[in-house]
mmCIF file of C-alpha atoms and ligand atoms in Angstrom:
data_model
loop_
_atom_site.group_PDB
_atom_site.id
_atom_site.type_symbol
_atom_site.label_atom_id
_atom_site.label_comp_id
_atom_site.label_asym_id
_atom_site.label_seq_id
_atom_site.Cartn_x
_atom_site.Cartn_y
_atom_site.Cartn_z
ATOM 1 C CA MET A 1448 104.846 124.283 90.497
ATOM 2 C CA ILE A 1449 107.812 122.841 92.419
ATOM 3 C CA SER A 1450 111.265 124.119 91.484
ATOM 4 C CA LYS A 1451 113.659 121.420 90.275
ATOM 5 C CA HIS A 1452 116.190 122.983 92.643
ATOM 6 C CA HIS A 1453 114.123 122.179 95.711
ATOM 7 C CA PRO A 1454 116.274 119.816 97.820
ATOM 8 C CA ARG A 1455 113.369 117.341 98.161
ATOM 9 C CA TYR A 1456 112.177 117.694 94.555
ATOM 10 C CA GLU A 1457 112.130 113.947 93.750
ATOM 11 C CA SER A 1458 110.306 113.022 96.931
ATOM 12 C CA ILE A 1459 107.711 115.770 96.418
ATOM 13 C CA LYS A 1460 107.123 114.667 92.804
ATOM 14 C CA VAL A 1461 106.521 111.083 93.946
ATOM 15 C CA ARG A 1462 103.979 112.317 96.510
ATOM 16 C CA GLU A 1463 102.263 114.336 93.783
ATOM 17 C CA ARG A 1464 102.022 111.222 91.610
ATOM 18 C CA LEU A 1465 100.338 109.323 94.445
ATOM 19 C CA VAL A 1466 97.901 112.186 95.107
ATOM 20 C CA ASP A 1467 97.138 112.306 91.383
ATOM 21 C CA GLY A 1468 96.601 108.519 91.486
ATOM 22 C CA HIS A 1469 94.111 109.088 94.277
ATOM 23 C CA LYS A 1470 92.204 111.645 92.211
ATOM 24 C CA LYS A 1471 92.016 109.083 89.398
ATOM 25 C CA GLY A 1472 90.639 106.441 91.764
ATOM 26 C CA ILE A 1473 93.767 104.245 91.724
ATOM 27 C CA THR A 1474 95.413 104.882 95.118
ATOM 28 C CA VAL A 1475 93.479 105.037 98.367
ATOM 29 C CA LEU A 1476 94.217 107.477 101.202
ATOM 30 C CA GLU A 1477 95.494 104.589 103.335
ATOM 31 C CA GLY A 1478 98.031 103.863 100.579
ATOM 32 C CA LEU A 1479 99.327 107.414 100.872
ATOM 33 C CA ILE A 1480 99.886 106.863 104.590
ATOM 34 C CA ALA A 1481 101.651 103.556 103.892
ATOM 35 C CA HIS A 1482 103.948 105.451 101.515
ATOM 36 C CA GLY A 1483 104.807 107.838 104.354
ATOM 37 C CA ARG A 1484 105.902 104.915 106.514
ATOM 38 C CA GLY A 1485 108.094 103.736 103.664
ATOM 39 C CA GLU A 1486 109.633 107.201 103.188
ATOM 40 C CA ALA A 1487 110.806 107.243 106.800
ATOM 41 C CA PHE A 1488 112.731 103.995 106.293
ATOM 42 C CA ASP A 1489 114.030 105.214 102.929
ATOM 43 C CA TYR A 1490 115.493 108.260 104.685
ATOM 44 C CA LEU A 1491 117.417 105.922 106.978
ATOM 45 C CA LEU A 1492 118.663 103.913 103.991
ATOM 46 C CA GLY A 1493 120.045 107.090 102.422
ATOM 47 C CA GLU A 1494 117.463 106.866 99.604
ATOM 48 C CA LYS A 1495 119.632 104.518 97.558
ATOM 49 C CA THR A 1496 119.854 100.843 96.730
ATOM 50 C CA THR A 1497 122.201 99.396 99.344
ATOM 51 C CA GLY A 1498 124.599 96.452 99.107
ATOM 52 C CA PRO A 1499 122.214 94.095 100.953
ATOM 53 C CA ALA A 1500 119.343 95.207 98.670
ATOM 54 C CA SER A 1501 121.473 94.459 95.582
ATOM 55 C CA ASN A 1502 122.172 90.962 96.937
ATOM 56 C CA ALA A 1503 118.442 90.416 97.513
ATOM 57 C CA ILE A 1504 117.715 91.694 93.983
ATOM 58 C CA ARG A 1505 120.129 89.084 92.570
ATOM 59 C CA ALA A 1506 118.446 86.280 94.555
ATOM 60 C CA SER A 1507 114.996 87.553 93.480
ATOM 61 C CA ALA A 1508 116.015 87.619 89.827
ATOM 62 C CA ALA A 1509 117.253 84.028 90.135
ATOM 63 C CA LEU A 1510 113.909 83.000 91.673
ATOM 64 C CA LEU A 1511 111.999 84.706 88.867
ATOM 65 C CA VAL A 1512 114.110 83.069 86.144
ATOM 66 C CA LEU A 1513 113.676 79.627 87.733
ATOM 67 C CA ALA A 1514 109.915 80.066 88.275
ATOM 68 C CA GLU A 1515 107.411 78.087 86.230
ATOM 69 C CA CYS A 1516 104.468 80.371 86.887
ATOM 70 C CA PRO A 1517 105.661 83.715 88.298
ATOM 71 C CA VAL A 1518 103.126 86.418 89.160
ATOM 72 C CA ILE A 1519 103.683 90.092 89.932
ATOM 73 C CA SER A 1520 101.066 91.368 92.352
ATOM 74 C CA VAL A 1521 100.048 94.988 91.727
ATOM 75 C CA ASN A 1522 98.266 97.351 94.110
ATOM 76 C CA GLY A 1523 97.219 101.007 93.922
ATOM 77 C CA ASN A 1524 100.590 102.398 95.017
ATOM 78 C CA THR A 1525 102.759 100.274 92.734
ATOM 79 C CA ALA A 1526 100.429 100.913 89.767
ATOM 80 C CA VAL A 1527 101.170 104.622 90.175
ATOM 81 C CA LEU A 1528 104.825 104.447 91.285
ATOM 82 C CA CYS A 1529 106.272 102.089 88.670
ATOM 83 C CA PRO A 1530 103.711 100.840 86.101
ATOM 84 C CA GLN A 1531 106.237 100.819 83.242
ATOM 85 C CA GLY A 1532 108.792 98.876 85.284
ATOM 86 C CA LEU A 1533 106.229 96.290 86.385
ATOM 87 C CA VAL A 1534 105.104 95.699 82.800
ATOM 88 C CA GLU A 1535 108.741 95.365 81.669
ATOM 89 C CA LEU A 1536 109.529 92.997 84.517
ATOM 90 C CA ALA A 1537 106.537 90.829 83.623
ATOM 91 C CA GLU A 1538 107.708 90.786 80.017
ATOM 92 C CA VAL A 1539 111.340 89.819 80.711
ATOM 93 C CA CYS A 1540 110.474 86.987 83.071
ATOM 94 C CA ASN A 1541 107.232 85.786 81.419
ATOM 95 C CA ALA A 1542 105.290 86.672 84.529
ATOM 96 C CA LYS A 1543 101.610 87.485 84.856
ATOM 97 C CA LEU A 1544 100.459 90.806 86.307
ATOM 98 C CA GLU A 1545 97.675 90.464 88.875
ATOM 99 C CA VAL A 1546 95.744 93.187 90.669
ATOM 100 C CA ASN A 1547 95.423 92.524 94.395
ATOM 101 C CA LEU A 1548 93.903 95.096 96.718
ATOM 102 C CA PHE A 1549 93.306 95.489 100.450
ATOM 103 C CA TYR A 1550 90.539 98.043 99.790
ATOM 104 C CA ARG A 1551 89.084 96.293 96.781
ATOM 105 C CA SER A 1552 86.401 97.602 94.462
ATOM 106 C CA ASP A 1553 85.687 96.516 90.896
ATOM 107 C CA ARG A 1554 86.144 100.087 89.736
ATOM 108 C CA ARG A 1555 89.596 100.380 91.324
ATOM 109 C CA ALA A 1556 90.676 96.993 89.971
ATOM 110 C CA ARG A 1557 89.604 98.039 86.464
ATOM 111 C CA LYS A 1558 91.413 101.389 86.769
ATOM 112 C CA ILE A 1559 94.638 99.563 87.656
ATOM 113 C CA GLU A 1560 94.113 97.153 84.764
ATOM 114 C CA GLU A 1561 93.659 100.185 82.469
ATOM 115 C CA THR A 1562 96.872 101.806 83.739
ATOM 116 C CA LEU A 1563 98.905 98.640 83.164
ATOM 117 C CA ILE A 1564 97.450 98.183 79.683
ATOM 118 C CA GLU A 1565 98.265 101.828 78.876
ATOM 119 C CA HIS A 1566 101.859 100.997 79.810
ATOM 120 C CA GLY A 1567 101.991 98.014 77.473
ATOM 121 C CA ALA A 1568 100.564 95.036 79.404
ATOM 122 C CA ASP A 1569 98.727 92.489 77.222
ATOM 123 C CA ARG A 1570 96.621 91.029 79.962
ATOM 124 C CA VAL A 1571 95.976 91.783 83.613
ATOM 125 C CA TYR A 1572 94.750 89.088 86.010
ATOM 126 C CA GLY A 1573 92.798 89.502 89.238
ATOM 127 C CA VAL A 1574 90.148 91.919 87.961
ATOM 128 C CA SER A 1575 87.433 89.303 88.560
ATOM 129 C CA PRO A 1576 89.092 86.895 91.002
ATOM 130 C CA THR A 1577 87.241 83.684 91.887
ATOM 131 C CA GLU A 1578 89.606 81.830 94.229
ATOM 132 C CA VAL A 1579 90.278 82.332 97.925
ATOM 133 C CA ILE A 1580 93.583 81.984 99.778
ATOM 134 C CA ASP A 1581 92.875 80.737 103.306
ATOM 135 C CA GLY A 1582 94.134 82.592 106.339
ATOM 136 C CA ILE A 1583 93.701 86.144 105.035
ATOM 137 C CA ALA A 1584 91.137 88.385 106.711
ATOM 138 C CA SER A 1585 91.030 91.106 104.037
ATOM 139 C CA GLU A 1586 89.916 91.369 100.403
ATOM 140 C CA ARG A 1587 93.477 90.453 99.540
ATOM 141 C CA ARG A 1588 92.401 86.826 99.927
ATOM 142 C CA MET A 1589 90.671 86.917 96.502
ATOM 143 C CA VAL A 1590 92.986 85.684 93.742
ATOM 144 C CA ASP A 1591 92.817 84.744 90.082
ATOM 145 C CA LYS A 1592 92.553 81.046 89.261
ATOM 146 C CA GLU A 1593 95.027 81.489 86.399
ATOM 147 C CA GLY A 1594 97.284 83.860 88.334
ATOM 148 C CA ILE A 1595 98.372 83.828 91.977
ATOM 149 C CA PHE A 1596 96.243 80.739 92.692
ATOM 150 C CA LYS A 1597 98.430 78.528 90.523
ATOM 151 C CA SER A 1598 101.687 80.479 90.802
ATOM 152 C CA ASP A 1599 104.920 79.179 92.280
ATOM 153 C CA VAL A 1600 106.638 82.560 92.755
ATOM 154 C CA VAL A 1601 104.835 85.799 93.671
ATOM 155 C CA LEU A 1602 106.407 89.247 93.786
ATOM 156 C CA VAL A 1603 104.681 91.640 96.181
ATOM 157 C CA ALA A 1604 105.348 95.217 97.309
ATOM 158 C CA LEU A 1605 103.713 97.307 100.049
ATOM 159 C CA GLU A 1606 102.228 94.041 101.158
ATOM 160 C CA ASP A 1607 100.497 92.795 104.288
ATOM 161 C CA GLY A 1608 102.178 90.325 106.556
ATOM 162 C CA ASP A 1609 99.185 87.996 106.752
ATOM 163 C CA ARG A 1610 99.002 87.524 102.980
ATOM 164 C CA THR A 1611 102.759 86.991 102.740
ATOM 165 C CA GLU A 1612 102.515 84.352 105.462
ATOM 166 C CA ALA A 1613 99.479 82.694 103.830
ATOM 167 C CA LEU A 1614 101.176 82.562 100.406
ATOM 168 C CA VAL A 1615 104.306 81.001 101.917
ATOM 169 C CA LYS A 1616 102.096 78.482 103.777
ATOM 170 C CA GLN A 1617 100.616 77.514 100.393
ATOM 171 C CA GLY A 1618 104.127 76.522 99.306
ATOM 172 C CA LYS A 1619 104.743 79.598 97.157
ATOM 173 C CA LYS A 1620 108.010 81.505 97.121
ATOM 174 C CA VAL A 1621 107.418 85.162 97.911
ATOM 175 C CA ILE A 1622 109.655 88.037 96.828
ATOM 176 C CA ALA A 1623 108.788 91.164 98.827
ATOM 177 C CA VAL A 1624 109.922 94.707 98.123
ATOM 178 C CA ASP A 1625 109.532 96.484 101.445
ATOM 179 C CA LEU A 1626 111.417 99.458 102.865
ATOM 180 C CA ASN A 1627 110.750 98.291 106.419
ATOM 181 C CA PRO A 1628 113.038 95.381 107.346
ATOM 182 C CA LEU A 1629 111.028 94.912 110.553
ATOM 183 C CA SER A 1630 107.605 94.407 108.937
ATOM 184 C CA ARG A 1631 105.862 91.043 109.059
ATOM 185 C CA THR A 1632 106.040 90.925 105.257
ATOM 186 C CA ALA A 1633 109.812 91.428 105.334
ATOM 187 C CA ARG A 1634 110.224 88.637 107.885
ATOM 188 C CA TYR A 1635 107.869 86.088 106.281
ATOM 189 C CA ALA A 1636 108.960 86.473 102.639
ATOM 190 C CA THR A 1637 111.383 84.067 100.968
ATOM 191 C CA VAL A 1638 113.468 86.994 99.693
ATOM 192 C CA THR A 1639 112.952 90.574 100.854
ATOM 193 C CA VAL A 1640 114.389 93.483 98.928
ATOM 194 C CA VAL A 1641 114.677 96.338 101.435
ATOM 195 C CA ASP A 1642 114.497 99.125 98.900
ATOM 196 C CA ASN A 1643 112.070 101.587 97.374
ATOM 197 C CA VAL A 1644 109.951 99.850 94.744
ATOM 198 C CA ILE A 1645 110.729 102.787 92.412
ATOM 199 C CA ARG A 1646 114.445 101.887 92.449
ATOM 200 C CA ALA A 1647 114.164 98.122 92.953
ATOM 201 C CA VAL A 1648 111.935 97.275 89.982
ATOM 202 C CA PRO A 1649 114.258 98.691 87.254
ATOM 203 C CA GLU A 1650 117.201 96.955 88.966
ATOM 204 C CA LEU A 1651 115.271 93.683 88.921
ATOM 205 C CA VAL A 1652 114.530 94.113 85.218
ATOM 206 C CA LYS A 1653 118.262 94.606 84.537
ATOM 207 C CA GLU A 1654 119.247 91.592 86.624
ATOM 208 C CA VAL A 1655 116.644 89.254 85.082
ATOM 209 C CA ARG A 1656 117.791 90.370 81.611
ATOM 210 C CA ARG A 1657 121.416 89.680 82.532
ATOM 211 C CA LEU A 1658 120.579 86.188 83.821
ATOM 212 C CA LYS A 1659 118.409 85.389 80.804
ATOM 213 C CA ASN A 1660 121.214 86.439 78.437
ATOM 214 C CA ALA A 1661 123.697 84.329 80.379
ATOM 215 C CA GLN A 1662 121.246 81.427 80.226
ATOM 216 C CA GLU A 1663 120.952 81.758 76.446
ATOM 217 C CA ARG A 1664 124.732 81.911 76.028
ATOM 218 C CA GLY A 1665 125.091 78.938 78.411
ATOM 219 C CA GLY A 1666 122.537 77.027 76.352
ATOM 220 C CA ARG A 1667 124.524 77.612 73.170
ATOM 221 C CA ASP A 1668 127.739 76.530 74.908
ATOM 222 C CA GLY A 1669 126.001 73.468 76.326
ATOM 223 C CA GLY A 1670 126.053 74.736 79.948
ATOM 224 C CA ASP A 1671 123.073 74.813 82.292
ATOM 225 C CA LEU A 1672 122.675 77.875 84.482
ATOM 226 C CA SER A 1673 119.706 76.512 86.461
ATOM 227 C CA SER A 1674 121.776 74.709 89.072
ATOM 228 C CA ASP A 1675 123.870 77.865 89.629
ATOM 229 C CA LEU A 1676 120.679 79.863 90.094
ATOM 230 C CA GLU A 1677 119.278 77.264 92.501
ATOM 231 C CA MET A 1678 122.492 77.449 94.512
ATOM 232 C CA MET A 1679 122.266 81.235 94.554
ATOM 233 C CA VAL A 1680 118.713 81.052 95.923
ATOM 234 C CA SER A 1681 119.484 78.455 98.574
ATOM 235 C CA ALA A 1682 122.606 80.363 99.684
ATOM 236 C CA PHE A 1683 120.496 83.481 100.279
ATOM 237 C CA ASP A 1684 119.678 83.941 103.968
ATOM 238 C CA ASN A 1685 116.744 86.352 104.248
ATOM 239 C CA GLN A 1686 116.975 86.943 108.008
ATOM 240 C CA LYS A 1687 120.698 87.707 107.699
ATOM 241 C CA ASN A 1688 120.031 90.069 104.794
ATOM 242 C CA LEU A 1689 117.359 91.910 106.804
ATOM 243 C CA GLY A 1690 119.887 92.302 109.637
ATOM 244 C CA GLU A 1691 122.373 93.787 107.170
ATOM 245 C CA SER A 1692 119.799 96.352 105.979
ATOM 246 C CA LEU A 1693 119.130 97.301 109.600
ATOM 247 C CA GLU A 1694 122.872 97.702 110.124
ATOM 248 C CA VAL A 1695 123.025 100.111 107.159
ATOM 249 C CA MET A 1696 120.238 102.158 108.759
ATOM 250 C CA CYS A 1697 121.993 102.173 112.149
ATOM 251 C CA ARG A 1698 125.311 103.202 110.594
ATOM 252 C CA ASN A 1699 123.559 106.071 108.777
ATOM 253 C CA ILE A 1700 121.990 107.254 112.035
ATOM 254 C CA PHE A 1701 125.333 107.193 113.842
ATOM 255 C CA LYS A 1702 127.019 109.004 110.960
ATOM 256 C CA GLU A 1703 124.444 111.796 111.237
ATOM 257 C CA TYR A 1704 124.781 111.834 115.014
ATOM 258 C CA SER A 1705 128.566 112.153 115.071
ATOM 259 C CA PHE A 1706 128.340 114.768 112.313
ATOM 260 C CA SER A 1707 126.103 116.948 114.501
ATOM 261 C CA GLU A 1708 128.426 116.460 117.495
ATOM 262 C CA GLU A 1709 131.490 117.770 115.631
HETATM 263 P P1 LIG B 599 103.089 94.256 107.619
HETATM 264 O O1 LIG B 599 101.634 94.050 107.345
HETATM 265 O O2 LIG B 599 103.969 93.537 106.663
HETATM 266 O O3 LIG B 599 103.504 94.016 109.048
HETATM 267 P P2 LIG B 599 102.740 97.074 107.986
HETATM 268 O O4 LIG B 599 101.349 96.776 108.446
HETATM 269 O O5 LIG B 599 103.718 97.673 108.943
HETATM 270 O O6 LIG B 599 103.401 95.791 107.332
HETATM 271 P P3 LIG B 599 101.576 98.103 105.624
HETATM 272 O O7 LIG B 599 100.910 99.409 105.711
HETATM 273 O O8 LIG B 599 100.792 96.846 105.640
HETATM 274 O O9 LIG B 599 102.709 98.041 106.741
HETATM 275 O O10 LIG B 599 102.451 98.043 104.288
HETATM 276 C C1 LIG B 599 103.195 99.082 103.816
HETATM 277 C C2 LIG B 599 104.637 98.665 103.766
HETATM 278 O O11 LIG B 599 105.188 99.113 102.548
HETATM 279 C C3 LIG B 599 105.458 99.299 104.896
HETATM 280 O O12 LIG B 599 106.337 98.349 105.439
HETATM 281 C C4 LIG B 599 106.266 100.396 104.184
HETATM 282 O O13 LIG B 599 107.525 100.574 104.778
HETATM 283 C C5 LIG B 599 106.396 99.815 102.788
HETATM 284 N N1 LIG B 599 106.519 100.830 101.722
HETATM 285 C C6 LIG B 599 105.845 102.005 101.585
HETATM 286 N N2 LIG B 599 106.194 102.654 100.462
HETATM 287 C C7 LIG B 599 107.106 101.867 99.845
HETATM 288 C C8 LIG B 599 107.834 101.982 98.634
HETATM 289 N N3 LIG B 599 107.709 103.038 97.828
HETATM 290 N N4 LIG B 599 108.686 100.985 98.309
HETATM 291 C C9 LIG B 599 108.828 99.902 99.112
HETATM 292 N N5 LIG B 599 108.158 99.735 100.269
HETATM 293 C C10 LIG B 599 107.315 100.701 100.641
HETATM 294 MG MG1 LIG B 600 100.053 95.553 107.200
#
């Protein structure tokens, strides 16, 4: 039993959830290692949603509201870290939830489907995928005909660079949540939110809700928000935003360094 007063209580609880997810057959050991890589970057971010991440969240929400067929891709880690948030996000932006796994097995895919349904999802795609996305060497290439295959916007987290690149090559807009601004995923995505998926997903839900409400009010007043949202998306410069997240990390390192020198 971990004391709530332990200085790393939250981080330890998250690790316990992932280990528990592994025991239930949802997360794989490799996913636990991937989480460790993320934690290191989160440390450098100060474990909070930064200004650049908030800007990327706003652009992502605009993309999701404008999308005709948005899909939220779910893997073992995200199914354990934020199942409720993913289901809510799918609900607010009329998106489909699709299981997509690097280490795929039918059993794992069904376990993730079960988890999402337990958290309120009506339907989960990708449990029996039939279509293939070219240019991906792993099991991640298998997608649902009614889901990612025909989507125009895909949200991914803890993703692989080759799938992000392949999805973009197919003409899809990709929103990535990735704590590492240097990863291939972060660089290839249309919009990258450099933040922990645990914090970013609830913020995305809030932002999509805000935009949807504004859209409804605009509709009643005869205004059209779509062109504003399109402008917001085209004004977003992903490479610049990634640079800003790196700057936050560098500033945090120097702050710590000068602190220890005093
Ligand atoms: P890429 O394939 O994009 O080059 P990679 O091979 O370096 O990335 P992977 O193991 O494929 O990394 O993917 C894991 C990614 O997810 C890492 O970039 C890691 O920082 C990030 N990550 C881990 N945990 C979280 C989390 N909780 N929230 C957001 N991102 C996370
Ligand atoms: Mg990778």
